């Protein structure tokens, strides 16, 4: 059957996902249209296609042990100079993302792996483009905000055309739906920029 490249992530819902994808493309990031806007839980990982059923069963278990939680994006950060990335910050929900990715990569599971860098949940909006465009991404989204109740995560597969496509969603086991705080819009009146 061969191998496939998979990833696990939390999708950024509409209208935020498309808006950030369009902005990423406008900054000159050619990969933007092949990557749905997301927060990574498992980075691109090559696995045997025959192992997919076991991986899905593992993800079901992780999801069933998880709980819905509030997600909030706020402002920008960058991994430069270590890595040529500008991102929108996960201001709320980072602890839950960190817990989930640890469970997914657990050594006893089918996708155990080490990371190249310490885990830092974020939404990439520019990667590997010219410095001037990276600066523009960092500055123009400095006042960006979005929030939603996170109810699930998803398994994706990268096609031969380099486009990532969702295979399935994994809903959290608890029925409790967190309520976002009232009074938050997509933009703030006064930008606050934080670099992580």
Short mmCIF file of C-alpha atoms in Angstrom, two decimals:
data_model
loop_
_atom_site.label_atom_id
_atom_site.label_comp_id
_atom_site.label_asym_id
_atom_site.label_seq_id
_atom_site.Cartn_x
_atom_site.Cartn_y
_atom_site.Cartn_z
CA UNK A 1 0.00 0.00 0.00
CA UNK A 2 2.94 2.34 0.51
CA UNK A 3 3.20 5.39 2.72
CA UNK A 4 1.14 8.54 3.15
CA UNK A 5 1.85 11.87 4.83
CA UNK A 6 -0.66 12.82 7.49
CA UNK A 7 -1.18 15.64 9.96
CA UNK A 8 -3.61 16.33 12.78
CA UNK A 9 -4.89 19.82 13.48
CA UNK A 10 -7.65 22.05 14.76
CA UNK A 11 -9.30 23.84 11.86
CA UNK A 12 -9.83 27.58 12.15
CA UNK A 13 -13.55 27.93 11.34
CA UNK A 14 -15.24 30.29 8.90
CA UNK A 15 -15.10 33.12 8.23
CA UNK A 16 -11.72 33.29 9.98
CA UNK A 17 -10.12 30.36 8.15
CA UNK A 18 -10.69 31.71 4.65
CA UNK A 19 -9.77 35.26 5.66
CA UNK A 20 -6.39 34.18 7.07
CA UNK A 21 -5.75 31.86 4.10
CA UNK A 22 -6.42 34.74 1.70
CA UNK A 23 -4.15 37.04 3.67
CA UNK A 24 -1.40 34.40 3.66
CA UNK A 25 -1.68 34.13 -0.12
CA UNK A 26 -1.64 37.93 -0.47
CA UNK A 27 1.64 38.08 1.46
CA UNK A 28 3.15 35.89 -1.28
CA UNK A 29 3.10 32.49 0.42
CA UNK A 30 2.54 30.11 -2.50
CA UNK A 31 1.61 27.23 -0.17
CA UNK A 32 -1.40 29.09 1.24
CA UNK A 33 -4.09 27.57 -0.96
CA UNK A 34 -2.93 24.03 -0.29
CA UNK A 35 -3.02 24.34 3.49
CA UNK A 36 -6.33 24.88 5.31
CA UNK A 37 -5.93 27.41 8.13
CA UNK A 38 -5.21 25.46 11.30
CA UNK A 39 -3.46 24.94 14.62
CA UNK A 40 -1.15 21.93 14.34
CA UNK A 41 -1.43 19.03 16.79
CA UNK A 42 0.68 16.54 14.80
CA UNK A 43 3.07 17.95 12.17
CA UNK A 44 3.47 16.28 8.76
CA UNK A 45 4.28 12.65 9.50
CA UNK A 46 4.93 9.82 7.04
CA UNK A 47 3.14 6.60 7.98
CA UNK A 48 2.27 3.31 6.36
CA UNK A 49 -1.11 3.54 4.65
CA UNK A 50 -2.01 0.21 6.24
CA UNK A 51 -1.63 1.85 9.68
CA UNK A 52 -4.38 4.43 9.05
CA UNK A 53 -7.16 2.38 10.72
CA UNK A 54 -5.07 2.04 13.90
CA UNK A 55 -4.22 5.75 13.80
CA UNK A 56 -7.90 6.66 13.45
CA UNK A 57 -8.80 4.38 16.37
CA UNK A 58 -6.11 6.09 18.46
CA UNK A 59 -7.44 9.54 17.55
CA UNK A 60 -10.97 8.47 18.49
CA UNK A 61 -9.68 7.54 21.96
CA UNK A 62 -7.84 10.85 22.33
CA UNK A 63 -10.93 12.81 21.26
CA UNK A 64 -13.22 10.88 23.59
CA UNK A 65 -10.97 11.75 26.53
CA UNK A 66 -10.89 15.42 25.50
CA UNK A 67 -13.30 18.23 26.33
CA UNK A 68 -14.49 21.23 24.30
CA UNK A 69 -12.61 24.41 25.10
CA UNK A 70 -12.56 28.09 24.08
CA UNK A 71 -10.05 29.05 21.39
CA UNK A 72 -8.98 32.65 20.93
CA UNK A 73 -6.49 34.09 18.47
CA UNK A 74 -4.95 37.47 19.20
CA UNK A 75 -2.14 39.39 17.54
CA UNK A 76 1.00 38.11 15.85
CA UNK A 77 4.28 36.46 16.73
CA UNK A 78 7.29 35.11 14.86
CA UNK A 79 9.83 32.31 15.11
CA UNK A 80 12.46 34.36 13.27
CA UNK A 81 15.42 34.09 13.12
CA UNK A 82 15.21 30.44 14.19
CA UNK A 83 12.53 29.64 11.60
CA UNK A 84 11.08 31.88 8.84
CA UNK A 85 7.52 31.93 10.19
CA UNK A 86 5.04 34.65 11.15
CA UNK A 87 1.92 33.49 12.94
CA UNK A 88 -1.24 34.56 14.70
CA UNK A 89 -0.99 33.81 18.41
CA UNK A 90 -3.18 31.34 20.28
CA UNK A 91 -4.11 33.55 23.24
CA UNK A 92 -6.60 31.11 24.79
CA UNK A 93 -6.71 27.34 24.35
CA UNK A 94 -2.94 26.80 24.21
CA UNK A 95 -2.90 24.51 27.26
CA UNK A 96 -5.63 22.32 25.77
CA UNK A 97 -3.75 22.14 22.44
CA UNK A 98 -0.56 21.17 24.26
CA UNK A 99 -2.36 18.39 26.13
CA UNK A 100 -3.97 17.07 22.95
CA UNK A 101 -0.75 16.96 20.94
CA UNK A 102 0.98 15.07 23.77
CA UNK A 103 -1.79 12.46 23.80
CA UNK A 104 -1.67 12.12 20.01
CA UNK A 105 2.13 11.63 19.98
CA UNK A 106 2.13 9.38 23.05
CA UNK A 107 4.89 6.77 22.94
CA UNK A 108 2.43 3.91 23.28
CA UNK A 109 0.37 5.05 20.28
CA UNK A 110 0.74 4.51 16.51
CA UNK A 111 2.12 8.00 15.74
CA UNK A 112 4.76 8.37 18.45
CA UNK A 113 7.36 10.89 17.36
CA UNK A 114 9.67 13.59 18.62
CA UNK A 115 9.36 17.21 17.52
CA UNK A 116 12.14 19.29 15.95
CA UNK A 117 11.18 22.26 18.15
CA UNK A 118 9.25 22.59 21.43
CA UNK A 119 5.50 22.61 20.79
CA UNK A 120 4.03 26.11 20.45
CA UNK A 121 0.43 26.29 19.21
CA UNK A 122 -0.07 28.96 16.54
CA UNK A 123 -1.68 29.73 13.16
CA UNK A 124 0.92 30.25 10.43
CA UNK A 125 0.23 33.24 8.16
CA UNK A 126 3.60 33.47 6.38
CA UNK A 127 6.33 30.88 5.90
CA UNK A 128 9.59 31.06 3.98
CA UNK A 129 8.83 34.23 2.03
CA UNK A 130 10.85 37.43 1.65
CA UNK A 131 11.63 39.33 4.85
CA UNK A 132 9.72 42.43 3.75
CA UNK A 133 6.59 40.32 3.20
CA UNK A 134 7.11 38.62 6.57
CA UNK A 135 7.29 42.04 8.21
CA UNK A 136 4.10 43.07 6.43
CA UNK A 137 2.31 39.95 7.68
CA UNK A 138 3.49 40.58 11.23
CA UNK A 139 2.37 44.21 11.21
CA UNK A 140 -0.89 43.98 9.28
CA UNK A 141 -2.35 41.23 11.48
CA UNK A 142 -1.09 42.65 14.78
CA UNK A 143 -4.63 43.62 15.80
CA UNK A 144 -6.32 40.46 14.52
CA UNK A 145 -8.67 38.59 16.86
CA UNK A 146 -11.00 35.63 16.51
CA UNK A 147 -12.60 33.19 18.93
CA UNK A 148 -14.77 30.10 18.81
CA UNK A 149 -15.62 27.01 20.88
CA UNK A 150 -13.29 24.20 19.82
CA UNK A 151 -15.34 21.01 19.60
CA UNK A 152 -13.06 18.69 17.60
CA UNK A 153 -9.84 18.15 15.70
CA UNK A 154 -9.24 16.53 12.31
CA UNK A 155 -6.96 14.12 10.45
CA UNK A 156 -5.53 15.36 7.15
CA UNK A 157 -3.59 13.72 4.33
CA UNK A 158 -1.25 15.50 1.96
CA UNK A 159 -1.86 14.59 -1.67
CA UNK A 160 0.73 14.20 -4.42
CA UNK A 161 -0.23 17.74 -5.47
CA UNK A 162 0.96 18.97 -2.01
CA UNK A 163 -2.62 19.92 -1.04
CA UNK A 164 -3.82 18.91 2.43
CA UNK A 165 -7.28 17.28 2.51
CA UNK A 166 -9.37 16.35 5.52
CA UNK A 167 -9.96 12.62 6.04
CA UNK A 168 -12.28 12.95 9.03
CA UNK A 169 -13.19 14.89 12.16
CA UNK A 170 -12.86 13.65 15.74
CA UNK A 171 -15.37 15.24 18.11
CA UNK A 172 -14.58 15.58 21.80
CA UNK A 173 -16.39 13.23 24.14
CA UNK A 174 -18.02 15.73 26.49
CA UNK A 175 -21.31 17.41 25.56
CA UNK A 176 -20.43 20.68 27.30
CA UNK A 177 -20.13 23.60 24.90
CA UNK A 178 -17.97 26.49 26.17
CA UNK A 179 -19.44 29.93 25.57
CA UNK A 180 -17.13 32.59 24.11
CA UNK A 181 -16.86 35.80 26.08
CA UNK A 182 -19.17 38.53 24.80
CA UNK A 183 -18.01 41.78 23.29
CA UNK A 184 -15.13 40.48 21.19
CA UNK A 185 -14.86 41.37 17.54
CA UNK A 186 -12.46 40.37 14.84
CA UNK A 187 -10.39 43.51 15.32
CA UNK A 188 -9.30 45.48 18.36
CA UNK A 189 -9.31 49.25 18.54
CA UNK A 190 -5.77 49.36 19.91
CA UNK A 191 -3.30 46.80 18.55
CA UNK A 192 -1.17 44.85 20.99
CA UNK A 193 1.70 42.94 19.45
CA UNK A 194 3.45 40.09 21.22
CA UNK A 195 6.44 38.21 19.85
CA UNK A 196 6.94 34.72 21.18
#
